[in-house]
C-alpha positions as semicolon CSV with decimal commas, in nm:
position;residue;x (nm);y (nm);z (nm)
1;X;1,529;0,562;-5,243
2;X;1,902;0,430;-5,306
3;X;2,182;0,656;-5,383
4;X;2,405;0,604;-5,627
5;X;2,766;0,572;-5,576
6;X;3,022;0,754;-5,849
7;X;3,334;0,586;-5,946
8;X;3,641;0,649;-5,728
9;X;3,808;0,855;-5,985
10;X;3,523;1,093;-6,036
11;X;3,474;1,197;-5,682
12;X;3,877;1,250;-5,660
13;X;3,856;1,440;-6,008
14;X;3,561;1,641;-5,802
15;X;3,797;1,705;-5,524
16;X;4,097;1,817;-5,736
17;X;3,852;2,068;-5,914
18;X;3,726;2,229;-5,619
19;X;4,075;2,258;-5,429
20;X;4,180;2,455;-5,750
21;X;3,938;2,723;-5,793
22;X;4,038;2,955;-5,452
23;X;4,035;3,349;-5,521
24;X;4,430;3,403;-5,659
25;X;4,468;3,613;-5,349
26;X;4,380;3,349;-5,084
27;X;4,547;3,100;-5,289
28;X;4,876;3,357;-5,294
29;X;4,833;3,387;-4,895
30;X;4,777;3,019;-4,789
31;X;5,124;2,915;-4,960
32;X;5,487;3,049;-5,056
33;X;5,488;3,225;-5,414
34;X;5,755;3,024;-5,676
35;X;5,988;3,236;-5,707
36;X;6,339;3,286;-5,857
37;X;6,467;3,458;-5,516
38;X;6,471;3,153;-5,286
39;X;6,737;3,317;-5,042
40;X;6,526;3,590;-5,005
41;X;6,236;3,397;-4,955
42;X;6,374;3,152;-4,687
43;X;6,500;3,506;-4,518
44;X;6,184;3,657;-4,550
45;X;5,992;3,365;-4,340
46;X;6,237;3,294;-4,144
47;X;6,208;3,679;-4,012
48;X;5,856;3,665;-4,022
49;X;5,824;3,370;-3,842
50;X;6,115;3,365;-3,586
51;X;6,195;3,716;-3,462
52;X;6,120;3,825;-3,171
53;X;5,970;4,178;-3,270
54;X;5,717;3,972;-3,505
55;X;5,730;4,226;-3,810
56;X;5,546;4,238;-4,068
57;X;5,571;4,226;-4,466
58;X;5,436;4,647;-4,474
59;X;5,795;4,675;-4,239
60;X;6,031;4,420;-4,401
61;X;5,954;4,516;-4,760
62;X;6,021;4,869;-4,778
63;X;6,323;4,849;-4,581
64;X;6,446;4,603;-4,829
65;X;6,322;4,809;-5,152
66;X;6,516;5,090;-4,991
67;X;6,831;4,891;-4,960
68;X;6,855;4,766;-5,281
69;X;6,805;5,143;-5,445
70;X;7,123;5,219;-5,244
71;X;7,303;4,881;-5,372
72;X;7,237;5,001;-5,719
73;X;7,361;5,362;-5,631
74;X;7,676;5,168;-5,469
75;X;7,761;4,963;-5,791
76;X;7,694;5,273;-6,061
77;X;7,447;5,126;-6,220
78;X;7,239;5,465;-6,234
79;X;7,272;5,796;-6,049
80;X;6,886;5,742;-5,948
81;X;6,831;5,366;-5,986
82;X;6,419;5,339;-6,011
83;X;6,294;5,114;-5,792
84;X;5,893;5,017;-5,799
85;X;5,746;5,061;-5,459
86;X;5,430;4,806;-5,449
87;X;5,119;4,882;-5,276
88;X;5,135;4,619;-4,976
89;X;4,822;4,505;-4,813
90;X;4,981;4,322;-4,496
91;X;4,929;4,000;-4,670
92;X;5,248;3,782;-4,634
93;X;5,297;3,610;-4,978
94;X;5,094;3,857;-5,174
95;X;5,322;4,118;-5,075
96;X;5,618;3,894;-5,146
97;X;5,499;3,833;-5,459
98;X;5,487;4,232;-5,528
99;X;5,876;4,223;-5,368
100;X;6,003;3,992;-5,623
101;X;5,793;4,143;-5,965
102;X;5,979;4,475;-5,861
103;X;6,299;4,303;-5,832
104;X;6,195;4,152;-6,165
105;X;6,157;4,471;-6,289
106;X;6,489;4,618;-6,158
107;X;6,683;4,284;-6,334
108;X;6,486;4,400;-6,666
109;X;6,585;4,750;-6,635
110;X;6,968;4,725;-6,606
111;X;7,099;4,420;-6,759
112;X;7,436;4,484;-6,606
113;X;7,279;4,363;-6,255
114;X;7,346;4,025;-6,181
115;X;7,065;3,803;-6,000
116;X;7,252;3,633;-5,733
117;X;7,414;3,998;-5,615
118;X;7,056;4,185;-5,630
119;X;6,976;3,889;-5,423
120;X;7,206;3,870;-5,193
121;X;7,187;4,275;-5,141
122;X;6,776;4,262;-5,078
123;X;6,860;3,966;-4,846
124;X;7,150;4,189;-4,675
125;X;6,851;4,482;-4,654
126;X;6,561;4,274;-4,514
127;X;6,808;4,192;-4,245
128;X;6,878;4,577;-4,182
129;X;6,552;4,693;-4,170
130;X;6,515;4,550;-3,833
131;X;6,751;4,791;-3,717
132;X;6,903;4,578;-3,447
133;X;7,211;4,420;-3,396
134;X;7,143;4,081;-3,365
135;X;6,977;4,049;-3,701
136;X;7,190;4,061;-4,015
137;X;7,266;3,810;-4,317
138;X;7,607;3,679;-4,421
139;X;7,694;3,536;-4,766
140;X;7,792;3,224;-4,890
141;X;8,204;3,321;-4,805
142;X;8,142;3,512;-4,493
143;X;7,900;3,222;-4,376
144;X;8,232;3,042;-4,368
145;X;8,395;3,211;-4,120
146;X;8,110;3,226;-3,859
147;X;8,188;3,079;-3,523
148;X;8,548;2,978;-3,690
149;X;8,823;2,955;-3,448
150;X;9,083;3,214;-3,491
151;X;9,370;3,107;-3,659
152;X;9,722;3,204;-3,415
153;X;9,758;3,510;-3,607
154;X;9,876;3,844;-3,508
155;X;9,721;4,215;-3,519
156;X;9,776;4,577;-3,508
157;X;9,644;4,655;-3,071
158;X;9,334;4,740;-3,081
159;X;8,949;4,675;-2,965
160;X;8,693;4,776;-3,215
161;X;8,300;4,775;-3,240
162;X;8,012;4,871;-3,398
163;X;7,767;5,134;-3,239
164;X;7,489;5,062;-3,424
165;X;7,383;4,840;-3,687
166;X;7,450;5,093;-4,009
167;X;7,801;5,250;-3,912
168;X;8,100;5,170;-3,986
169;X;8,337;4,999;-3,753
170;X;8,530;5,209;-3,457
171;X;8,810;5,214;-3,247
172;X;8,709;5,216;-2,904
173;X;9,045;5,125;-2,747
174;X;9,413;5,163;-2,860
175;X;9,636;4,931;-2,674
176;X;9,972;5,063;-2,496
177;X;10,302;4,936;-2,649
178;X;10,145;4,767;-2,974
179;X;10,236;4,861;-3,336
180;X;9,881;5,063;-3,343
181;X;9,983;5,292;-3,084
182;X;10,339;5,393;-3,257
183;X;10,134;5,398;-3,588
184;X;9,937;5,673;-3,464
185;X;9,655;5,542;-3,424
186;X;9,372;5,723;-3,244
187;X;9,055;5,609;-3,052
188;X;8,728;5,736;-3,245
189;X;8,870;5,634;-3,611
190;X;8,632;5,454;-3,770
191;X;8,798;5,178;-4,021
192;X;8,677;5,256;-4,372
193;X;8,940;5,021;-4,609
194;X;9,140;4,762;-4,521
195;X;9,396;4,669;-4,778
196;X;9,208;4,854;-5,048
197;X;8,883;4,716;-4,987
198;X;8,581;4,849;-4,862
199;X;8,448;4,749;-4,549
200;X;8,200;4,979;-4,402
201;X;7,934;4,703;-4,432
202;X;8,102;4,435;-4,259
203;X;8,071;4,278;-3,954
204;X;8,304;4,323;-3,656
205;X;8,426;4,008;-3,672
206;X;8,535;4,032;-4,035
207;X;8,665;4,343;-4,023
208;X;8,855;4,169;-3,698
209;X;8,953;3,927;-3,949
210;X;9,121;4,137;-4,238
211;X;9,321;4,333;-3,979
212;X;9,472;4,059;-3,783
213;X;9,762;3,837;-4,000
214;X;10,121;3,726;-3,959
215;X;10,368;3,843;-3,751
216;X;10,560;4,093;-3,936
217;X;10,316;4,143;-4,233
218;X;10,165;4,485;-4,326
219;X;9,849;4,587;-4,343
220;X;9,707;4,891;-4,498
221;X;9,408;5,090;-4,339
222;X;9,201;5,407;-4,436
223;X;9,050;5,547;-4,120
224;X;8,809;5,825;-4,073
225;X;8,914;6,110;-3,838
226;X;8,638;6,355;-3,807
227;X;8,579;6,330;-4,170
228;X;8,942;6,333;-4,323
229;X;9,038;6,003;-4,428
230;X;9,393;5,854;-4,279
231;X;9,599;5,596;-4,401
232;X;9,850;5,397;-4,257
233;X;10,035;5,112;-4,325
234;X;10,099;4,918;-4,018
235;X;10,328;4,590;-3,898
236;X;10,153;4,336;-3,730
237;X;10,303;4,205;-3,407
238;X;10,202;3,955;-3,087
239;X;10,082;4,147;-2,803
240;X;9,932;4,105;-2,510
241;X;9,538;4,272;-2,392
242;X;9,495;4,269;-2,042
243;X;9,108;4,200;-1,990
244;X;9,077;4,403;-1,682
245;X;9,262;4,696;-1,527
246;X;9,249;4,795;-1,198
247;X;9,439;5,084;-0,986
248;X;9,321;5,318;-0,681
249;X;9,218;5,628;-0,811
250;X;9,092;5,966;-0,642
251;X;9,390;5,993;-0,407
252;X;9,400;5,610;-0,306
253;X;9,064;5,582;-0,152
254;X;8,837;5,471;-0,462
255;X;8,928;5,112;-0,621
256;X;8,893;5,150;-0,988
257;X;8,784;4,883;-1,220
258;X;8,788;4,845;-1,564
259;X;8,657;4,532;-1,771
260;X;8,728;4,558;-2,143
261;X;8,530;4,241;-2,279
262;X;8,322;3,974;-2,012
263;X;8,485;3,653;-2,134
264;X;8,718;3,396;-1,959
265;X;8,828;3,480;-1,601
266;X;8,767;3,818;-1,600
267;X;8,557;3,810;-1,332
268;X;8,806;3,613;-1,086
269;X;9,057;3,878;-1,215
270;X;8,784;4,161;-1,090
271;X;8,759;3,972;-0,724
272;X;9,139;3,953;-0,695
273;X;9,162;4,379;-0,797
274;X;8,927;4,461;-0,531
275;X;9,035;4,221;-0,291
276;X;9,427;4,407;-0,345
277;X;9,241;4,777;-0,344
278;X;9,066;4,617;0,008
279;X;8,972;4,914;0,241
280;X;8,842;5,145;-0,050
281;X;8,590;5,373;0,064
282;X;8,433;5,350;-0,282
283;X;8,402;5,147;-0,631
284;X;8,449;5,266;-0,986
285;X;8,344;4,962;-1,248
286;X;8,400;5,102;-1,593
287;X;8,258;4,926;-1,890
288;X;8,243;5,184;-2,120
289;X;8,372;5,041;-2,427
290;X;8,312;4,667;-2,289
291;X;8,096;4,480;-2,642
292;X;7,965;4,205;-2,397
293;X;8,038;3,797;-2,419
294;X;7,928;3,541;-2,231
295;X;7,592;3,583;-2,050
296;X;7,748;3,342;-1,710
297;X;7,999;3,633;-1,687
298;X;7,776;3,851;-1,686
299;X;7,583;3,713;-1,451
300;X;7,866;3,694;-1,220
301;X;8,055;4,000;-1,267
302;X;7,692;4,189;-1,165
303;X;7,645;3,958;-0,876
304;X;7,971;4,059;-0,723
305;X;7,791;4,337;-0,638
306;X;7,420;4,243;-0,683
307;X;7,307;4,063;-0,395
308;X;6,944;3,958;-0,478
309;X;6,651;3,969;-0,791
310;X;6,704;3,968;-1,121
311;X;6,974;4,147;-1,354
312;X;6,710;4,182;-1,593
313;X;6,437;3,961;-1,789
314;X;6,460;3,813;-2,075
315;X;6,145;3,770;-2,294
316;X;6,123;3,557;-2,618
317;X;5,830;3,593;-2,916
318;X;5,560;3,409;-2,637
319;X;5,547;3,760;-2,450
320;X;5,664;3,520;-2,166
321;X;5,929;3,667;-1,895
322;X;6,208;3,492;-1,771
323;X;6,481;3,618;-1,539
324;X;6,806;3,664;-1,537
325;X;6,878;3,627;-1,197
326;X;7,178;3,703;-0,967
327;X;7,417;3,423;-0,899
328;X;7,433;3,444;-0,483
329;X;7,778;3,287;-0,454
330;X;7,911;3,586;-0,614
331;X;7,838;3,832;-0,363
332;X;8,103;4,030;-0,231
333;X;7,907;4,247;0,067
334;X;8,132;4,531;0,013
335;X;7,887;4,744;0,173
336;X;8,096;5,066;0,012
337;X;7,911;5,307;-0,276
338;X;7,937;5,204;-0,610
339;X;7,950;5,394;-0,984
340;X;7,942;5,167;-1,287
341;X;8,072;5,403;-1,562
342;X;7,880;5,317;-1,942
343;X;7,879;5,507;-2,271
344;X;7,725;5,390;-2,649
345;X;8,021;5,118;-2,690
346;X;7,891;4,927;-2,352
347;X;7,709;4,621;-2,515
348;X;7,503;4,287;-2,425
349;X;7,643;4,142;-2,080
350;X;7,760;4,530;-1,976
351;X;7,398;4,646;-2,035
352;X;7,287;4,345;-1,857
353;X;7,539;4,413;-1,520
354;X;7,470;4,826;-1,576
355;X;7,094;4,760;-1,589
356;X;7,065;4,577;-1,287
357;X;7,313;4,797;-1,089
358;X;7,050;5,036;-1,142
359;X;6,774;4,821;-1,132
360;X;6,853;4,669;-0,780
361;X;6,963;5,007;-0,640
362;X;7,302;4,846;-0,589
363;X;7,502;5,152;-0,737
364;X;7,486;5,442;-0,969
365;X;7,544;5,421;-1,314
366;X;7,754;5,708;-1,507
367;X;7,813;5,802;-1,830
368;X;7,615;5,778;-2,169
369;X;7,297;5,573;-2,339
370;X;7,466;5,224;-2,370
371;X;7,437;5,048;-2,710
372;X;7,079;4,888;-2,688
373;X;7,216;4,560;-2,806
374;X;7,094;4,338;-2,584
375;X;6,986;3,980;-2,667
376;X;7,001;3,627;-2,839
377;X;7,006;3,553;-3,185
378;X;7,020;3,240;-3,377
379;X;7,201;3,138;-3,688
380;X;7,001;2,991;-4,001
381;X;7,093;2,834;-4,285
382;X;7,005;2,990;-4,602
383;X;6,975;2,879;-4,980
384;X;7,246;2,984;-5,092
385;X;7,505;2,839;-4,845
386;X;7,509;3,175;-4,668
387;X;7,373;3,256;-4,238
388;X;7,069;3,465;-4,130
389;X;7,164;3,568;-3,774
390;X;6,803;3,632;-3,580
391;X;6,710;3,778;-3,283
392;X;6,494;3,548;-3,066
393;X;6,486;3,714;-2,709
394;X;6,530;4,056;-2,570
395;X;6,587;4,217;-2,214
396;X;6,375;4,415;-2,051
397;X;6,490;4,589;-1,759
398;X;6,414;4,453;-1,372
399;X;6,234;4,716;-1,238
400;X;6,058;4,920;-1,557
401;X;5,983;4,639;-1,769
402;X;6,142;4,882;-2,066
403;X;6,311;4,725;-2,372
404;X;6,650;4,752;-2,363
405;X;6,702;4,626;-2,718
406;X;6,735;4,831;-2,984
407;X;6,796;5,212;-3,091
408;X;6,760;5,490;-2,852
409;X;6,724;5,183;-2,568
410;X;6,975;5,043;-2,371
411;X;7,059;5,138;-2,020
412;X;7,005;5,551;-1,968
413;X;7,239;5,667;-1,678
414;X;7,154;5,806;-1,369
415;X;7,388;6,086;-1,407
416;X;7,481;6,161;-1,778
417;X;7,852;6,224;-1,811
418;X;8,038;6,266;-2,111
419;X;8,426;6,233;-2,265
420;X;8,546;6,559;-2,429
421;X;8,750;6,434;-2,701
422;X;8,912;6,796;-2,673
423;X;9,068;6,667;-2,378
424;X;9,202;6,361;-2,446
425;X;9,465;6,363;-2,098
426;X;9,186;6,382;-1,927
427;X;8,871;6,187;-1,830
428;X;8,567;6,315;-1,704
429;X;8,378;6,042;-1,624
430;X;8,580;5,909;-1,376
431;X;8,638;6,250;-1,225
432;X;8,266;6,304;-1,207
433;X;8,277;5,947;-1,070
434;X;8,501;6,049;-0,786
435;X;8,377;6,323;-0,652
436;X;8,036;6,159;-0,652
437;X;8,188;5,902;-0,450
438;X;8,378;6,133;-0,188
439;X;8,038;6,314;-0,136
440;X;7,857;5,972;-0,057
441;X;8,079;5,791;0,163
């Protein structure tokens, strides 16, 4: 029996028939939908595929649904936009595909909305919904300014920061001597307007950005004081921010700390404080307030007091642990009792030196829940010319294994001390941090 052989063309015609007739739904879920929203789409897998948390499209999609119904409440375009919810099945580019018909349906509804902003805003929401801080989207002209170097500009004397991903931006420090101090203004005001423009959604860094300018140029800001809104028009100047401060405290015999931000030299500027406050019968390290910076100084500021083991470990999308260990030449062997003083603004590196204080046994830890914002993100380029910021690792703590990223995380305190903003001339947590210190020495 011989077989007979088809022409070439045939059996490829064959082949091309029977790639084509997959079930719509497989076909959907082997490969990307075409769509119009190719920002959104890169965003989507990038999330999908990169983050650390591994979500999935029945966690992305609502969240970004739900953004975009508060976009269109933002811009007027209805006092109860509709918004089509889609039934989601978990499967990645099916649901996608239900994402974009309902933001089809949303362009159809209200012809005022333009594409690339309804875009831009469901990009801005995916982002959110991961409700961390190391995962957020920046357009096309904020994209710009990422990792810029500042220009020599001046600025109003303050530190400011962002508590958690969907507030607005607050003053956590008021520098002495600088024009926001005469201005009036207070720590806890949350920065609403800058110049007329709204910038609750903002970054930190942009709303850094708007404030600081020329010497001598005003700049006009709308605060929010316990719910009344204050303005003031204030004249930039040069100034200088100490990164540390250090002083004896508790009638002479406790050396007190404080690091405001873990960059530069900051931790040679720590060794030479303690080394002047030598004889101290006990430590105070405040880094309430402190937003974080580089993970070396970090390392090294907790390994001043750290001697061996991890800080904490950091664990990528594998599941696999690494640590972040102590750096030994560090150690100071002060061999006196130590309180590291925290609250919500402590961030990144001063989770990482507060968690493994605690961790390691090395001292006590004081105040508030720290920020949970502890990790490493990475910046992709999107479609559009704009960033996706992603989170790719997060820290567990040393000795629990607990996340430390993310809300209601961070670094819990040993002893739970809090400011009374009633009493402004006074602060509690380093009082409670004294006396705890006179009663263990």
């Amino acid at each position: 029996m011989t077989l007979r052989r088809l022409p070439l063309a045939l059996v490829l015609a064959l082949v091309a028939v029977s790639c084509s007739i997959l079930p719509p739904d497989l076909a959907r879920e082997l490969a990307p939908t075409q769509t119009q929203y190719t920002t959104l789409q890169a965003a989507y897998q990038i999330i999908i595929d990169k983050h650390v948390d591994k979500p999935t499209s029945k966690q992305l999609i609502p969240g970004t649904l739900d953004g975009v119904e508060k976009w269109l409440q933002s811009q007027n375009v209805a006092s109860a936009p509709v918004v089509e919810r889609p039934d989601l099945t978990g499967s990645e580019w099916s649901d996608f595909a239900k994402l974009s018909a309902s933001l089809d349906a949303v362009l159809s509804r209200y012809s005022t909305v333009k594409k690339d902003l309804l875009e831009r805003a469901a990009t801005d929401s995916m982002a959110r919904s991961m409700n961390e801080c190391h995962t957020y989207y920046l357009d096309p002209d904020r994209a710009k300014t990422f990792n810029k170097p500042p220009s020599p500009v001046s600025g109003i004397g303050v530190t400011i920061n962002q508590a958690e991903p969907q507030q607005p931006i607050e003053v956590i420090d008021v520098i002495a001597n600088t024009p926001a101090e005469r201005a009036g203004v207070k720590k806890g005001d949350k920065i609403i307007k800058v110049n007329g423009d709204d910038v609750t959604k903002l970054t930190t860094s942009e709303v850094a950005d708007r404030v600081r300018g020329p010497e001598g140029s005003q700049v006009t800001i709308v605060f929010d004081r316990d719910g009344t809104q204050v303005e003031l028009t204030i004249t930039r100047a040069r100034f200088v921010s100490p990164l540390t401060e250090s002083r004896p405290e508790g009638g002479g015999d406790i050396a007190y700390v404080r690091i405001k931000q873990l960059i530069s030299s900051v931790t040679d500027d720590a060794v030479q404080a303690l080394r002047k406050l030598q004889g101290a019968r006990g430590v105070i390290l405040d880094l309430r307030d402190d937003p974080g910076g580089e993970l070396s100084v970090a390392v090294d500021v907790g390994s001043l007091f750290v001697k061996t083991g991890p800080l904490v470990y950091q664990t990528g999308r594998d599941g696999n642990k690494n640590p972040i260990d102590v750096n030994p030449r560090r150690y100071l062997g002060l061999n006196t009792p130590l309180v590291v003083l925290v609250n919500k603004n402590s961030a990144s590196g001063s989770e990482i030196i507060a968690a493994g204080v605690r961790s390691s046994g090395a001292g006590t830890v004081m105040g508030t829940r720290t920020a949970g914002c502890v990790g490493s993100g990475q910046p992709r380029d999107l479609p559009d010319g704009g960033l996706l910021l992603v989170t790719l690792t997060k820290m567990q703590d040393a000795k629990t294994g607990e996340d430390l990223n993310g809300p209601g995380k961070g670094v819990l305190p040993d002893q739970s001390v809090e400011d009374d903003t009633k009493t402004p001339n006074v602060d509690e947590a380093i009082q409670a941090a004294v006396a705890y210190l006179h009663s263990h020495v």
